[in-house]
């Protein structure tokens, strides 16, 4: 209005002429950059209040509205002591995808670091991932394929291309600074033959990825394979006929230890998570994964520190760092105010199998070697394709039944058991109820006509749930469903080291 003459020149405010005559030499800075290596170690009272608030939002499924991804602040670190890991199920079907249930795929989310790992990638997983508000394709840095059946790997070439087409590659490339990343933006782990499959699929489709990937193959022993498995020439990638792609980085051939297990397959020598692999029994070689997160540093008990006279601020931060402080001539040791160190999460994700007892043997070996202090799993993701009445059929097809899985969970002291990989003969529990209501309505409206509701209805997954609960297993049992978010139970001092 002023520029268009709404006010006469003599009536214009003084500040207008001053600003024109003496413009600022430097534009005001509205955002102050925060160095990435700066960590605020001081825990302020308002951090505790915010953590309590966000904790309530987490329980009510609204935490993701706040986008807490800053892992430098005391608030996010305090929250991560409570909410640390989540599982997002993208596909829970066996054999093939259907309109109601997708092929196998599950994402492990680390809320502290922001990284996401994908376990198995059946056909259509990329579509399911784009539907989920909890999955970010650009944050998938590691992909683990349990075995070479199509419902666990046919979606992998398309997923890598979708990441590139959607412009997520720049996000991946910018995060390729980890020394254990083996020089690739995305690292893929699986049985022998996976490297050639992916190389041929991308080469034949002329996929020009703008980021790099590497396939690390787990070399199987003779006892891990069927008698004729090594006769399959298609497992070997011929470097002459099938040369590596320009976007492919050399992958490692990872051999099993003398005890038959694969240790630290991600080659992580830092104080990060360690991934173990076990061979489980199926119709073809199949793998299971054990993820052990690092122990969390001891947290500060602010109430105890205040009772000892420690003021809120710098001295509390020094105590949390393990330093001794002096308050009013009194020496206070860190162990006086620090809570016991909490162990990291232990998560096991099994591929297709009718016998995964090797996981129990791995836990026993780790316990004997003092790598873990107790045989305990926080979460076990295991298939339960058929119910107990079809045990022989499940065994012939290389799959498990719920009672067998629940008994294994008892031996492993599992706190949370998640069953997945269901046969299409079973209907979702909610769908079964809806179909029952619909059948009653159809009969009342037109009982003379034969409707679809008169056909033999599918049994409900409630059968599998009831059979798992009928065992001695006392932990939580969850039936996985597409787009289901499962929160890994937090580790408290009741589940701590040595317990």
PDB file of C-alpha atoms in Angstrom, residues 109-402:
ATOM      1  CA  UNK A 109      13.257 -49.527  12.578  1.00  0.00           C
ATOM      2  CA  UNK A 110      15.858 -48.065  14.918  1.00  0.00           C
ATOM      3  CA  UNK A 111      14.290 -44.936  16.377  1.00  0.00           C
ATOM      4  CA  UNK A 112      17.597 -43.777  17.815  1.00  0.00           C
ATOM      5  CA  UNK A 113      19.757 -43.835  14.674  1.00  0.00           C
ATOM      6  CA  UNK A 114      16.909 -43.570  12.163  1.00  0.00           C
ATOM      7  CA  UNK A 115      18.164 -46.554  10.141  1.00  0.00           C
ATOM      8  CA  UNK A 116      15.826 -49.174   8.713  1.00  0.00           C
ATOM      9  CA  UNK A 117      16.662 -52.770   7.807  1.00  0.00           C
ATOM     10  CA  UNK A 118      14.541 -54.885   5.485  1.00  0.00           C
ATOM     11  CA  UNK A 119      14.199 -58.629   6.052  1.00  0.00           C
ATOM     12  CA  UNK A 120      13.032 -60.481   2.928  1.00  0.00           C
ATOM     13  CA  UNK A 121      11.608 -58.758  -0.110  1.00  0.00           C
ATOM     14  CA  UNK A 122       8.811 -60.626  -1.797  1.00  0.00           C
ATOM     15  CA  UNK A 123       6.860 -59.410  -4.784  1.00  0.00           C
ATOM     16  CA  UNK A 124       4.982 -56.199  -3.999  1.00  0.00           C
ATOM     17  CA  UNK A 125       7.016 -55.195  -0.953  1.00  0.00           C
ATOM     18  CA  UNK A 126       7.900 -51.874  -2.588  1.00  0.00           C
ATOM     19  CA  UNK A 127       4.190 -51.046  -2.874  1.00  0.00           C
ATOM     20  CA  UNK A 128       3.562 -51.959   0.740  1.00  0.00           C
ATOM     21  CA  UNK A 129       6.550 -49.878   1.828  1.00  0.00           C
ATOM     22  CA  UNK A 130       5.180 -46.794   0.069  1.00  0.00           C
ATOM     23  CA  UNK A 131       1.823 -47.260   1.783  1.00  0.00           C
ATOM     24  CA  UNK A 132       3.363 -47.382   5.240  1.00  0.00           C
ATOM     25  CA  UNK A 133       3.878 -44.076   7.091  1.00  0.00           C
ATOM     26  CA  UNK A 134       6.645 -45.716   9.117  1.00  0.00           C
ATOM     27  CA  UNK A 135       8.898 -46.881   6.261  1.00  0.00           C
ATOM     28  CA  UNK A 136      11.261 -44.579   4.367  1.00  0.00           C
ATOM     29  CA  UNK A 137      12.807 -46.249   1.322  1.00  0.00           C
ATOM     30  CA  UNK A 138      15.806 -43.952   1.455  1.00  0.00           C
ATOM     31  CA  UNK A 139      16.696 -45.129   4.947  1.00  0.00           C
ATOM     32  CA  UNK A 140      16.963 -48.817   4.060  1.00  0.00           C
ATOM     33  CA  UNK A 141      20.694 -49.446   4.262  1.00  0.00           C
ATOM     34  CA  UNK A 142      20.712 -53.234   4.814  1.00  0.00           C
ATOM     35  CA  UNK A 143      18.565 -55.956   3.239  1.00  0.00           C
ATOM     36  CA  UNK A 144      18.584 -59.542   4.510  1.00  0.00           C
ATOM     37  CA  UNK A 145      17.186 -62.344   2.325  1.00  0.00           C
ATOM     38  CA  UNK A 146      16.547 -65.609   4.157  1.00  0.00           C
ATOM     39  CA  UNK A 147      16.378 -67.974   1.173  1.00  0.00           C
ATOM     40  CA  UNK A 148      15.979 -68.082  -2.587  1.00  0.00           C
ATOM     41  CA  UNK A 149      12.262 -68.735  -2.887  1.00  0.00           C
ATOM     42  CA  UNK A 150      10.426 -66.192  -5.004  1.00  0.00           C
ATOM     43  CA  UNK A 151       8.067 -64.992  -2.288  1.00  0.00           C
ATOM     44  CA  UNK A 152      11.121 -63.790  -0.365  1.00  0.00           C
ATOM     45  CA  UNK A 153      13.267 -62.201  -3.107  1.00  0.00           C
ATOM     46  CA  UNK A 154      11.302 -61.474  -6.317  1.00  0.00           C
ATOM     47  CA  UNK A 155      10.615 -57.926  -5.138  1.00  0.00           C
ATOM     48  CA  UNK A 156      14.273 -57.027  -4.628  1.00  0.00           C
ATOM     49  CA  UNK A 157      15.176 -55.753  -8.154  1.00  0.00           C
ATOM     50  CA  UNK A 158      12.045 -53.634  -8.324  1.00  0.00           C
ATOM     51  CA  UNK A 159      12.630 -52.215  -4.862  1.00  0.00           C
ATOM     52  CA  UNK A 160      16.144 -51.055  -5.754  1.00  0.00           C
ATOM     53  CA  UNK A 161      14.866 -49.434  -8.946  1.00  0.00           C
ATOM     54  CA  UNK A 162      11.998 -47.742  -7.131  1.00  0.00           C
ATOM     55  CA  UNK A 163      14.411 -46.222  -4.630  1.00  0.00           C
ATOM     56  CA  UNK A 164      16.292 -44.740  -7.570  1.00  0.00           C
ATOM     57  CA  UNK A 165      13.228 -43.584  -9.531  1.00  0.00           C
ATOM     58  CA  UNK A 166      11.638 -41.899  -6.525  1.00  0.00           C
ATOM     59  CA  UNK A 167      14.749 -39.807  -5.939  1.00  0.00           C
ATOM     60  CA  UNK A 168      15.634 -41.548  -2.684  1.00  0.00           C
ATOM     61  CA  UNK A 169      19.149 -42.363  -3.904  1.00  0.00           C
ATOM     62  CA  UNK A 170      20.568 -38.992  -2.864  1.00  0.00           C
ATOM     63  CA  UNK A 171      19.491 -39.667   0.697  1.00  0.00           C
ATOM     64  CA  UNK A 172      21.235 -43.041   0.629  1.00  0.00           C
ATOM     65  CA  UNK A 173      24.446 -41.716  -0.901  1.00  0.00           C
ATOM     66  CA  UNK A 174      24.730 -38.923   1.648  1.00  0.00           C
ATOM     67  CA  UNK A 175      24.640 -41.444   4.475  1.00  0.00           C
ATOM     68  CA  UNK A 176      27.419 -43.656   3.128  1.00  0.00           C
ATOM     69  CA  UNK A 177      30.061 -42.706   5.684  1.00  0.00           C
ATOM     70  CA  UNK A 178      30.067 -45.776   7.909  1.00  0.00           C
ATOM     71  CA  UNK A 179      33.379 -47.671   7.838  1.00  0.00           C
ATOM     72  CA  UNK A 180      31.612 -51.049   7.991  1.00  0.00           C
ATOM     73  CA  UNK A 181      29.457 -50.233   4.944  1.00  0.00           C
ATOM     74  CA  UNK A 182      31.921 -52.045   2.662  1.00  0.00           C
ATOM     75  CA  UNK A 183      31.954 -49.180   0.173  1.00  0.00           C
ATOM     76  CA  UNK A 184      28.310 -49.526  -0.909  1.00  0.00           C
ATOM     77  CA  UNK A 185      25.222 -47.470  -0.214  1.00  0.00           C
ATOM     78  CA  UNK A 186      22.984 -50.512   0.230  1.00  0.00           C
ATOM     79  CA  UNK A 187      24.321 -53.829   1.526  1.00  0.00           C
ATOM     80  CA  UNK A 188      22.409 -57.031   0.799  1.00  0.00           C
ATOM     81  CA  UNK A 189      22.976 -60.300   2.653  1.00  0.00           C
ATOM     82  CA  UNK A 190      21.710 -63.727   1.683  1.00  0.00           C
ATOM     83  CA  UNK A 191      22.551 -67.253   0.519  1.00  0.00           C
ATOM     84  CA  UNK A 192      24.793 -68.093  -2.401  1.00  0.00           C
ATOM     85  CA  UNK A 193      23.075 -67.347  -5.709  1.00  0.00           C
ATOM     86  CA  UNK A 194      21.557 -64.033  -4.642  1.00  0.00           C
ATOM     87  CA  UNK A 195      24.393 -62.056  -6.238  1.00  0.00           C
ATOM     88  CA  UNK A 196      23.855 -63.582  -9.655  1.00  0.00           C
ATOM     89  CA  UNK A 197      20.071 -63.242  -9.471  1.00  0.00           C
ATOM     90  CA  UNK A 198      20.242 -59.537  -8.762  1.00  0.00           C
ATOM     91  CA  UNK A 199      23.030 -58.929 -11.274  1.00  0.00           C
ATOM     92  CA  UNK A 200      21.115 -60.610 -14.110  1.00  0.00           C
ATOM     93  CA  UNK A 201      17.803 -58.953 -13.250  1.00  0.00           C
ATOM     94  CA  UNK A 202      19.313 -55.460 -13.236  1.00  0.00           C
ATOM     95  CA  UNK A 203      21.479 -56.107 -16.307  1.00  0.00           C
ATOM     96  CA  UNK A 204      18.678 -57.521 -18.469  1.00  0.00           C
ATOM     97  CA  UNK A 205      16.380 -54.640 -17.543  1.00  0.00           C
ATOM     98  CA  UNK A 206      19.201 -52.107 -18.139  1.00  0.00           C
ATOM     99  CA  UNK A 207      18.626 -50.542 -14.760  1.00  0.00           C
ATOM    100  CA  UNK A 208      20.975 -47.594 -14.294  1.00  0.00           C
ATOM    101  CA  UNK A 209      21.052 -47.073 -10.555  1.00  0.00           C
ATOM    102  CA  UNK A 210      22.500 -43.792  -9.331  1.00  0.00           C
ATOM    103  CA  UNK A 211      23.722 -45.378  -6.104  1.00  0.00           C
ATOM    104  CA  UNK A 212      25.831 -48.424  -5.318  1.00  0.00           C
ATOM    105  CA  UNK A 213      24.968 -51.762  -3.796  1.00  0.00           C
ATOM    106  CA  UNK A 214      26.869 -54.873  -2.725  1.00  0.00           C
ATOM    107  CA  UNK A 215      25.674 -58.448  -2.257  1.00  0.00           C
ATOM    108  CA  UNK A 216      27.373 -60.420   0.510  1.00  0.00           C
ATOM    109  CA  UNK A 217      26.735 -64.143   0.190  1.00  0.00           C
ATOM    110  CA  UNK A 218      26.739 -66.524   3.132  1.00  0.00           C
ATOM    111  CA  UNK A 219      28.543 -69.668   1.999  1.00  0.00           C
ATOM    112  CA  UNK A 220      26.733 -72.762   3.206  1.00  0.00           C
ATOM    113  CA  UNK A 221      28.377 -75.914   4.513  1.00  0.00           C
ATOM    114  CA  UNK A 222      27.540 -79.366   3.209  1.00  0.00           C
ATOM    115  CA  UNK A 223      25.306 -80.075   6.192  1.00  0.00           C
ATOM    116  CA  UNK A 224      23.269 -76.942   5.444  1.00  0.00           C
ATOM    117  CA  UNK A 225      22.264 -78.036   1.926  1.00  0.00           C
ATOM    118  CA  UNK A 226      20.261 -80.795   0.222  1.00  0.00           C
ATOM    119  CA  UNK A 227      22.342 -83.495  -1.524  1.00  0.00           C
ATOM    120  CA  UNK A 228      21.948 -82.003  -5.014  1.00  0.00           C
ATOM    121  CA  UNK A 229      22.143 -78.334  -4.040  1.00  0.00           C
ATOM    122  CA  UNK A 230      25.750 -77.711  -5.141  1.00  0.00           C
ATOM    123  CA  UNK A 231      25.025 -79.259  -8.540  1.00  0.00           C
ATOM    124  CA  UNK A 232      22.978 -76.213  -9.457  1.00  0.00           C
ATOM    125  CA  UNK A 233      25.219 -74.329 -11.877  1.00  0.00           C
ATOM    126  CA  UNK A 234      22.957 -71.300 -11.707  1.00  0.00           C
ATOM    127  CA  UNK A 235      24.274 -70.466  -8.235  1.00  0.00           C
ATOM    128  CA  UNK A 236      27.654 -69.393  -9.582  1.00  0.00           C
ATOM    129  CA  UNK A 237      28.044 -65.950 -11.140  1.00  0.00           C
ATOM    130  CA  UNK A 238      30.366 -66.126 -14.159  1.00  0.00           C
ATOM    131  CA  UNK A 239      32.443 -62.943 -14.177  1.00  0.00           C
ATOM    132  CA  UNK A 240      33.013 -63.391 -17.938  1.00  0.00           C
ATOM    133  CA  UNK A 241      29.415 -63.895 -19.015  1.00  0.00           C
ATOM    134  CA  UNK A 242      27.876 -61.948 -16.132  1.00  0.00           C
ATOM    135  CA  UNK A 243      30.311 -59.133 -15.330  1.00  0.00           C
ATOM    136  CA  UNK A 244      29.622 -56.916 -12.300  1.00  0.00           C
ATOM    137  CA  UNK A 245      27.471 -53.879 -12.967  1.00  0.00           C
ATOM    138  CA  UNK A 246      28.898 -50.387 -12.749  1.00  0.00           C
ATOM    139  CA  UNK A 247      26.705 -49.695  -9.705  1.00  0.00           C
ATOM    140  CA  UNK A 248      27.739 -52.945  -8.011  1.00  0.00           C
ATOM    141  CA  UNK A 249      30.523 -53.019  -5.456  1.00  0.00           C
ATOM    142  CA  UNK A 250      32.445 -56.188  -4.586  1.00  0.00           C
ATOM    143  CA  UNK A 251      30.611 -58.222  -1.999  1.00  0.00           C
ATOM    144  CA  UNK A 252      32.131 -60.568   0.545  1.00  0.00           C
ATOM    145  CA  UNK A 253      31.823 -64.332   0.643  1.00  0.00           C
ATOM    146  CA  UNK A 254      31.059 -64.973   4.303  1.00  0.00           C
ATOM    147  CA  UNK A 255      31.954 -68.438   5.540  1.00  0.00           C
ATOM    148  CA  UNK A 256      30.417 -70.058   8.588  1.00  0.00           C
ATOM    149  CA  UNK A 257      32.472 -70.577  11.717  1.00  0.00           C
ATOM    150  CA  UNK A 258      33.572 -74.070  12.779  1.00  0.00           C
ATOM    151  CA  UNK A 259      30.397 -74.343  14.881  1.00  0.00           C
ATOM    152  CA  UNK A 260      28.204 -73.705  11.826  1.00  0.00           C
ATOM    153  CA  UNK A 261      27.182 -70.118  12.652  1.00  0.00           C
ATOM    154  CA  UNK A 262      27.967 -66.820  10.951  1.00  0.00           C
ATOM    155  CA  UNK A 263      29.273 -64.130  13.297  1.00  0.00           C
ATOM    156  CA  UNK A 264      29.085 -60.373  12.762  1.00  0.00           C
ATOM    157  CA  UNK A 265      28.049 -60.658   9.137  1.00  0.00           C
ATOM    158  CA  UNK A 266      27.669 -56.882   8.735  1.00  0.00           C
ATOM    159  CA  UNK A 267      31.372 -56.516   9.600  1.00  0.00           C
ATOM    160  CA  UNK A 268      30.569 -53.956  12.256  1.00  0.00           C
ATOM    161  CA  UNK A 269      33.664 -53.494  14.388  1.00  0.00           C
ATOM    162  CA  UNK A 270      32.285 -50.456  16.160  1.00  0.00           C
ATOM    163  CA  UNK A 271      30.120 -50.447  19.268  1.00  0.00           C
ATOM    164  CA  UNK A 272      27.036 -51.076  17.196  1.00  0.00           C
ATOM    165  CA  UNK A 273      24.644 -53.924  16.644  1.00  0.00           C
ATOM    166  CA  UNK A 274      25.958 -57.398  15.843  1.00  0.00           C
ATOM    167  CA  UNK A 275      24.103 -59.652  13.415  1.00  0.00           C
ATOM    168  CA  UNK A 276      24.424 -63.420  13.599  1.00  0.00           C
ATOM    169  CA  UNK A 277      23.060 -65.899  11.073  1.00  0.00           C
ATOM    170  CA  UNK A 278      21.945 -69.489  11.599  1.00  0.00           C
ATOM    171  CA  UNK A 279      21.044 -72.189   9.108  1.00  0.00           C
ATOM    172  CA  UNK A 280      17.493 -73.461   9.594  1.00  0.00           C
ATOM    173  CA  UNK A 281      15.815 -76.446   7.955  1.00  0.00           C
ATOM    174  CA  UNK A 282      13.583 -75.907   4.941  1.00  0.00           C
ATOM    175  CA  UNK A 283      13.099 -77.451   1.504  1.00  0.00           C
ATOM    176  CA  UNK A 284      16.066 -75.356   0.335  1.00  0.00           C
ATOM    177  CA  UNK A 285      18.834 -73.710   2.407  1.00  0.00           C
ATOM    178  CA  UNK A 286      17.280 -71.048   4.626  1.00  0.00           C
ATOM    179  CA  UNK A 287      18.686 -68.580   7.133  1.00  0.00           C
ATOM    180  CA  UNK A 288      17.586 -66.987  10.353  1.00  0.00           C
ATOM    181  CA  UNK A 289      18.929 -63.743  11.780  1.00  0.00           C
ATOM    182  CA  UNK A 290      19.779 -62.775  15.344  1.00  0.00           C
ATOM    183  CA  UNK A 291      20.303 -59.063  16.026  1.00  0.00           C
ATOM    184  CA  UNK A 292      21.927 -58.088  19.313  1.00  0.00           C
ATOM    185  CA  UNK A 293      21.948 -54.381  20.011  1.00  0.00           C
ATOM    186  CA  UNK A 294      24.753 -52.843  22.097  1.00  0.00           C
ATOM    187  CA  UNK A 295      24.359 -52.237  25.801  1.00  0.00           C
ATOM    188  CA  UNK A 296      23.059 -48.785  26.559  1.00  0.00           C
ATOM    189  CA  UNK A 297      25.116 -46.441  28.719  1.00  0.00           C
ATOM    190  CA  UNK A 298      23.971 -46.055  32.319  1.00  0.00           C
ATOM    191  CA  UNK A 299      21.391 -43.344  32.873  1.00  0.00           C
ATOM    192  CA  UNK A 300      21.534 -40.697  35.552  1.00  0.00           C
ATOM    193  CA  UNK A 301      19.110 -40.818  38.476  1.00  0.00           C
ATOM    194  CA  UNK A 302      18.396 -37.096  38.770  1.00  0.00           C
ATOM    195  CA  UNK A 303      16.433 -37.481  42.011  1.00  0.00           C
ATOM    196  CA  UNK A 304      19.330 -39.230  43.755  1.00  0.00           C
ATOM    197  CA  UNK A 305      21.757 -36.617  42.482  1.00  0.00           C
ATOM    198  CA  UNK A 306      19.591 -33.784  43.781  1.00  0.00           C
ATOM    199  CA  UNK A 307      19.309 -35.452  47.188  1.00  0.00           C
ATOM    200  CA  UNK A 308      23.109 -35.517  47.333  1.00  0.00           C
ATOM    201  CA  UNK A 309      23.167 -31.792  46.606  1.00  0.00           C
ATOM    202  CA  UNK A 310      24.156 -31.875  42.937  1.00  0.00           C
ATOM    203  CA  UNK A 311      22.633 -28.859  41.167  1.00  0.00           C
ATOM    204  CA  UNK A 312      20.894 -29.247  37.839  1.00  0.00           C
ATOM    205  CA  UNK A 313      23.257 -28.489  34.975  1.00  0.00           C
ATOM    206  CA  UNK A 314      26.903 -29.087  34.169  1.00  0.00           C
ATOM    207  CA  UNK A 315      27.789 -31.239  37.182  1.00  0.00           C
ATOM    208  CA  UNK A 316      25.024 -33.711  36.370  1.00  0.00           C
ATOM    209  CA  UNK A 317      26.382 -33.973  32.862  1.00  0.00           C
ATOM    210  CA  UNK A 318      29.854 -34.745  34.183  1.00  0.00           C
ATOM    211  CA  UNK A 319      28.488 -37.445  36.476  1.00  0.00           C
ATOM    212  CA  UNK A 320      26.672 -39.007  33.540  1.00  0.00           C
ATOM    213  CA  UNK A 321      29.970 -39.077  31.635  1.00  0.00           C
ATOM    214  CA  UNK A 322      31.546 -41.041  34.471  1.00  0.00           C
ATOM    215  CA  UNK A 323      33.453 -38.181  36.067  1.00  0.00           C
ATOM    216  CA  UNK A 324      33.772 -37.507  39.783  1.00  0.00           C
ATOM    217  CA  UNK A 325      32.469 -34.150  41.004  1.00  0.00           C
ATOM    218  CA  UNK A 326      32.837 -32.195  44.232  1.00  0.00           C
ATOM    219  CA  UNK A 327      29.817 -30.370  45.687  1.00  0.00           C
ATOM    220  CA  UNK A 328      30.258 -28.265  48.828  1.00  0.00           C
ATOM    221  CA  UNK A 329      33.428 -30.143  49.680  1.00  0.00           C
ATOM    222  CA  UNK A 330      31.739 -33.540  49.280  1.00  0.00           C
ATOM    223  CA  UNK A 331      33.033 -35.957  46.643  1.00  0.00           C
ATOM    224  CA  UNK A 332      30.336 -37.710  44.649  1.00  0.00           C
ATOM    225  CA  UNK A 333      31.214 -40.753  42.559  1.00  0.00           C
ATOM    226  CA  UNK A 334      29.363 -41.598  39.325  1.00  0.00           C
ATOM    227  CA  UNK A 335      28.268 -44.974  40.692  1.00  0.00           C
ATOM    228  CA  UNK A 336      26.425 -43.126  43.461  1.00  0.00           C
ATOM    229  CA  UNK A 337      23.945 -41.593  41.016  1.00  0.00           C
ATOM    230  CA  UNK A 338      24.047 -43.803  37.905  1.00  0.00           C
ATOM    231  CA  UNK A 339      21.569 -46.591  37.312  1.00  0.00           C
ATOM    232  CA  UNK A 340      22.826 -50.025  36.210  1.00  0.00           C
ATOM    233  CA  UNK A 341      23.692 -50.386  32.540  1.00  0.00           C
ATOM    234  CA  UNK A 342      20.859 -51.789  30.426  1.00  0.00           C
ATOM    235  CA  UNK A 343      21.489 -54.445  27.811  1.00  0.00           C
ATOM    236  CA  UNK A 344      20.457 -53.867  24.227  1.00  0.00           C
ATOM    237  CA  UNK A 345      17.557 -55.508  22.475  1.00  0.00           C
ATOM    238  CA  UNK A 346      17.810 -59.082  21.224  1.00  0.00           C
ATOM    239  CA  UNK A 347      15.670 -59.731  18.171  1.00  0.00           C
ATOM    240  CA  UNK A 348      15.467 -62.911  16.089  1.00  0.00           C
ATOM    241  CA  UNK A 349      13.817 -63.045  12.656  1.00  0.00           C
ATOM    242  CA  UNK A 350      13.531 -66.506  11.144  1.00  0.00           C
ATOM    243  CA  UNK A 351      13.026 -67.429   7.510  1.00  0.00           C
ATOM    244  CA  UNK A 352      10.919 -70.322   6.276  1.00  0.00           C
ATOM    245  CA  UNK A 353      11.619 -73.434   8.342  1.00  0.00           C
ATOM    246  CA  UNK A 354      10.171 -76.521   9.946  1.00  0.00           C
ATOM    247  CA  UNK A 355      13.000 -76.693  12.501  1.00  0.00           C
ATOM    248  CA  UNK A 356      14.782 -73.614  13.863  1.00  0.00           C
ATOM    249  CA  UNK A 357      16.391 -75.285  16.868  1.00  0.00           C
ATOM    250  CA  UNK A 358      19.786 -74.010  15.688  1.00  0.00           C
ATOM    251  CA  UNK A 359      18.777 -70.623  17.079  1.00  0.00           C
ATOM    252  CA  UNK A 360      18.650 -72.135  20.555  1.00  0.00           C
ATOM    253  CA  UNK A 361      22.084 -73.690  20.054  1.00  0.00           C
ATOM    254  CA  UNK A 362      23.477 -70.316  18.932  1.00  0.00           C
ATOM    255  CA  UNK A 363      22.135 -68.639  22.058  1.00  0.00           C
ATOM    256  CA  UNK A 364      23.691 -71.374  24.188  1.00  0.00           C
ATOM    257  CA  UNK A 365      27.058 -70.931  22.450  1.00  0.00           C
ATOM    258  CA  UNK A 366      26.947 -67.159  22.952  1.00  0.00           C
ATOM    259  CA  UNK A 367      26.023 -67.639  26.598  1.00  0.00           C
ATOM    260  CA  UNK A 368      28.865 -70.103  27.157  1.00  0.00           C
ATOM    261  CA  UNK A 369      31.317 -67.674  25.537  1.00  0.00           C
ATOM    262  CA  UNK A 370      30.008 -64.830  27.775  1.00  0.00           C
ATOM    263  CA  UNK A 371      28.841 -62.803  24.773  1.00  0.00           C
ATOM    264  CA  UNK A 372      25.432 -62.693  26.425  1.00  0.00           C
ATOM    265  CA  UNK A 373      24.671 -63.139  30.101  1.00  0.00           C
ATOM    266  CA  UNK A 374      21.346 -64.943  29.739  1.00  0.00           C
ATOM    267  CA  UNK A 375      19.393 -66.913  27.159  1.00  0.00           C
ATOM    268  CA  UNK A 376      16.637 -64.390  26.587  1.00  0.00           C
ATOM    269  CA  UNK A 377      15.045 -62.923  23.479  1.00  0.00           C
ATOM    270  CA  UNK A 378      12.967 -59.773  23.486  1.00  0.00           C
ATOM    271  CA  UNK A 379      11.199 -60.554  20.206  1.00  0.00           C
ATOM    272  CA  UNK A 380      11.044 -63.646  18.009  1.00  0.00           C
ATOM    273  CA  UNK A 381       9.508 -63.371  14.528  1.00  0.00           C
ATOM    274  CA  UNK A 382       8.699 -66.859  13.300  1.00  0.00           C
ATOM    275  CA  UNK A 383       6.536 -68.421  10.643  1.00  0.00           C
ATOM    276  CA  UNK A 384       3.431 -70.456  11.471  1.00  0.00           C
ATOM    277  CA  UNK A 385       2.110 -71.352   8.047  1.00  0.00           C
ATOM    278  CA  UNK A 386      -0.390 -74.047   9.037  1.00  0.00           C
ATOM    279  CA  UNK A 387      -2.210 -75.069  12.199  1.00  0.00           C
ATOM    280  CA  UNK A 388      -1.405 -78.135  14.294  1.00  0.00           C
ATOM    281  CA  UNK A 389      -3.980 -80.351  12.593  1.00  0.00           C
ATOM    282  CA  UNK A 390      -1.964 -80.065   9.363  1.00  0.00           C
ATOM    283  CA  UNK A 391       1.390 -80.873  10.948  1.00  0.00           C
ATOM    284  CA  UNK A 392       2.354 -83.561   8.403  1.00  0.00           C
ATOM    285  CA  UNK A 393       1.447 -81.306   5.493  1.00  0.00           C
ATOM    286  CA  UNK A 394       3.473 -78.464   7.011  1.00  0.00           C
ATOM    287  CA  UNK A 395       6.457 -80.751   7.559  1.00  0.00           C
ATOM    288  CA  UNK A 396       6.416 -81.964   3.961  1.00  0.00           C
ATOM    289  CA  UNK A 397       6.354 -78.373   2.717  1.00  0.00           C
ATOM    290  CA  UNK A 398       9.104 -77.270   5.110  1.00  0.00           C
ATOM    291  CA  UNK A 399       6.955 -75.092   7.350  1.00  0.00           C
ATOM    292  CA  UNK A 400       6.071 -74.787  11.036  1.00  0.00           C
ATOM    293  CA  UNK A 401       2.937 -75.048  13.150  1.00  0.00           C
ATOM    294  CA  UNK A 402       2.137 -72.744  16.113  1.00  0.00           C
TER     295      UNK A 402
END
